[in-house]
Amino acid sequence: GCIGISSICQVRATVMLYDDNNKRWVPAGSDSPSFSRVQIYHNPTANTFRVVGRKLQADQQVVINCPIIKGMKYNQATPNFHQWRDPKQVWGLNFGSKEDAALFANSMTGGPCIS
Ligand SMILES: CC(=O)N[C@@H](Cc1ccccc1Cl)C(=O)N1CCC[C@]12C=C[C@@H]1CC[C@@H](C(=O)N3CCC[C@@H]4C=C[C@H]5CC[C@@H](C(=O)O)N5C(=O)[C@H]43)N1C2=O
């Protein structure tokens, strides 16, 4: 159930997707790249994790809602840009600060991911 699902981390980042066909990163969501509030939710009952991001702008558009598979590789490409593959696509987070990047990476690698 929903009891117990909690946000274990909250950061600001621009959420990107890699467009494999055109070999370029595109901002997730409909409009131009802008910051989202990105959270990692943990369901302790099922011990599952999910990354959810909502635009900071008024519309709060959900730009990422991605289950994190146990053992997934989390790649810290640079201090400010981290990325991972899900079965369909590659996600990239351009963090608002290196501190946010480190916080998020610690939650991911301390939880389901391998670094
Ligand atoms: C085996 C595997 O899957 N490898 C993956 C990585 C990975 C490894 C292990 C586990 C999971 C994964 Cl996901 C891989 O290498 N991938 C995933 C898709 C894209 C990419 C492939 C090629 C390009 C070349 C350059 C590089 C790149 O994209 N960047 C360099 C570092 C930061 C730099 C930062 C920001 C973004 C914002 C726009 C663009 C710019 O700064 O203008 N940019 C960048 O240029 C960014 N690439 C990648 O990351």
PDB file of N, CA and C in Angstrom, residues 68-77 82-85 101-102 104-115:
ATOM      1  N   ILE A  68      13.615   2.302 -10.524  1.00  0.00           N
ATOM      2  CA  ILE A  68      15.060   2.033 -10.525  1.00  0.00           C
ATOM      3  C   ILE A  68      15.252   0.556 -10.202  1.00  0.00           C
ATOM      4  N   ILE A  69      15.850  -0.163 -11.123  1.00  0.00           N
ATOM      5  CA  ILE A  69      16.022  -1.614 -10.969  1.00  0.00           C
ATOM      6  C   ILE A  69      17.247  -1.872 -10.093  1.00  0.00           C
ATOM      7  N   LYS A  70      17.116  -2.773  -9.144  1.00  0.00           N
ATOM      8  CA  LYS A  70      18.214  -3.131  -8.267  1.00  0.00           C
ATOM      9  C   LYS A  70      19.438  -3.533  -9.088  1.00  0.00           C
ATOM     10  N   GLY A  71      20.588  -2.991  -8.721  1.00  0.00           N
ATOM     11  CA  GLY A  71      21.817  -3.373  -9.410  1.00  0.00           C
ATOM     12  C   GLY A  71      22.091  -2.569 -10.670  1.00  0.00           C
ATOM     13  N   MET A  72      21.225  -1.583 -10.937  1.00  0.00           N
ATOM     14  CA  MET A  72      21.426  -0.777 -12.134  1.00  0.00           C
ATOM     15  C   MET A  72      22.691   0.075 -11.988  1.00  0.00           C
ATOM     16  N   LYS A  73      23.392   0.273 -13.091  1.00  0.00           N
ATOM     17  CA  LYS A  73      24.613   1.090 -13.059  1.00  0.00           C
ATOM     18  C   LYS A  73      24.230   2.553 -13.106  1.00  0.00           C
ATOM     19  N   TYR A  74      24.731   3.297 -12.125  1.00  0.00           N
ATOM     20  CA  TYR A  74      24.510   4.750 -12.056  1.00  0.00           C
ATOM     21  C   TYR A  74      25.824   5.402 -12.422  1.00  0.00           C
ATOM     22  N   ASN A  75      25.848   6.165 -13.540  1.00  0.00           N
ATOM     23  CA  ASN A  75      27.104   6.714 -14.064  1.00  0.00           C
ATOM     24  C   ASN A  75      27.236   8.199 -13.735  1.00  0.00           C
ATOM     25  N   GLN A  76      28.245   8.521 -12.914  1.00  0.00           N
ATOM     26  CA  GLN A  76      28.496   9.928 -12.598  1.00  0.00           C
ATOM     27  C   GLN A  76      29.478  10.456 -13.654  1.00  0.00           C
ATOM     28  N   ALA A  77      28.921  10.854 -14.804  1.00  0.00           N
ATOM     29  CA  ALA A  77      29.761  11.240 -15.950  1.00  0.00           C
ATOM     30  C   ALA A  77      30.634  12.448 -15.594  1.00  0.00           C
ATOM     31  N   HIS A  82      24.832  13.270 -14.121  1.00  0.00           N
ATOM     32  CA  HIS A  82      24.798  11.823 -13.900  1.00  0.00           C
ATOM     33  C   HIS A  82      23.750  11.214 -14.818  1.00  0.00           C
ATOM     34  N   GLN A  83      23.905   9.911 -15.079  1.00  0.00           N
ATOM     35  CA  GLN A  83      23.031   9.289 -16.078  1.00  0.00           C
ATOM     36  C   GLN A  83      22.862   7.801 -15.784  1.00  0.00           C
ATOM     37  N   TRP A  84      21.795   7.223 -16.334  1.00  0.00           N
ATOM     38  CA  TRP A  84      21.560   5.792 -16.227  1.00  0.00           C
ATOM     39  C   TRP A  84      20.660   5.333 -17.373  1.00  0.00           C
ATOM     40  N   ARG A  85      20.741   4.039 -17.661  1.00  0.00           N
ATOM     41  CA  ARG A  85      19.916   3.456 -18.723  1.00  0.00           C
ATOM     42  C   ARG A  85      18.715   2.761 -18.085  1.00  0.00           C
ATOM     43  N   ALA A 101      24.073  16.962  -6.646  1.00  0.00           N
ATOM     44  CA  ALA A 101      24.512  15.782  -7.408  1.00  0.00           C
ATOM     45  C   ALA A 101      25.014  14.697  -6.455  1.00  0.00           C
ATOM     46  N   ALA A 102      25.821  15.116  -5.475  1.00  0.00           N
ATOM     47  CA  ALA A 102      26.402  14.135  -4.537  1.00  0.00           C
ATOM     48  C   ALA A 102      25.311  13.506  -3.670  1.00  0.00           C
ATOM     49  N   PHE A 104      22.153  13.082  -4.423  1.00  0.00           N
ATOM     50  CA  PHE A 104      21.356  12.159  -5.245  1.00  0.00           C
ATOM     51  C   PHE A 104      22.143  10.875  -5.493  1.00  0.00           C
ATOM     52  N   ALA A 105      23.427  11.044  -5.833  1.00  0.00           N
ATOM     53  CA  ALA A 105      24.258   9.868  -6.122  1.00  0.00           C
ATOM     54  C   ALA A 105      24.369   8.971  -4.895  1.00  0.00           C
ATOM     55  N   ASN A 106      24.508   9.579  -3.716  1.00  0.00           N
ATOM     56  CA  ASN A 106      24.602   8.768  -2.500  1.00  0.00           C
ATOM     57  C   ASN A 106      23.332   7.969  -2.254  1.00  0.00           C
ATOM     58  N   SER A 107      22.168   8.610  -2.532  1.00  0.00           N
ATOM     59  CA  SER A 107      20.904   7.890  -2.341  1.00  0.00           C
ATOM     60  C   SER A 107      20.770   6.755  -3.354  1.00  0.00           C
ATOM     61  N   MET A 108      21.214   7.011  -4.584  1.00  0.00           N
ATOM     62  CA  MET A 108      21.084   5.986  -5.631  1.00  0.00           C
ATOM     63  C   MET A 108      22.041   4.823  -5.366  1.00  0.00           C
ATOM     64  N   THR A 109      23.286   5.157  -5.053  1.00  0.00           N
ATOM     65  CA  THR A 109      24.256   4.061  -4.881  1.00  0.00           C
ATOM     66  C   THR A 109      24.130   3.442  -3.485  1.00  0.00           C
ATOM     67  N   GLY A 110      23.626   4.198  -2.519  1.00  0.00           N
ATOM     68  CA  GLY A 110      23.400   3.629  -1.180  1.00  0.00           C
ATOM     69  C   GLY A 110      22.146   2.780  -1.181  1.00  0.00           C
ATOM     70  N   GLY A 111      21.290   3.005  -2.211  1.00  0.00           N
ATOM     71  CA  GLY A 111      20.052   2.231  -2.309  1.00  0.00           C
ATOM     72  C   GLY A 111      20.209   1.161  -3.371  1.00  0.00           C
ATOM     73  N   PRO A 112      19.480   1.308  -4.497  1.00  0.00           N
ATOM     74  CA  PRO A 112      19.399   0.193  -5.459  1.00  0.00           C
ATOM     75  C   PRO A 112      20.572   0.064  -6.424  1.00  0.00           C
ATOM     76  N   CYS A 113      21.348   1.174  -6.605  1.00  0.00           N
ATOM     77  CA  CYS A 113      22.277   1.181  -7.743  1.00  0.00           C
ATOM     78  C   CYS A 113      23.699   0.783  -7.364  1.00  0.00           C
ATOM     79  N   ILE A 114      24.435   0.462  -8.415  1.00  0.00           N
ATOM     80  CA  ILE A 114      25.885   0.293  -8.282  1.00  0.00           C
ATOM     81  C   ILE A 114      26.511   1.480  -9.006  1.00  0.00           C
ATOM     82  N   SER A 115      27.670   1.906  -8.533  1.00  0.00           N
ATOM     83  CA  SER A 115      28.242   3.105  -9.191  1.00  0.00           C
ATOM     84  C   SER A 115      29.305   2.682 -10.209  1.00  0.00           C
TER      85      SER A 115
END
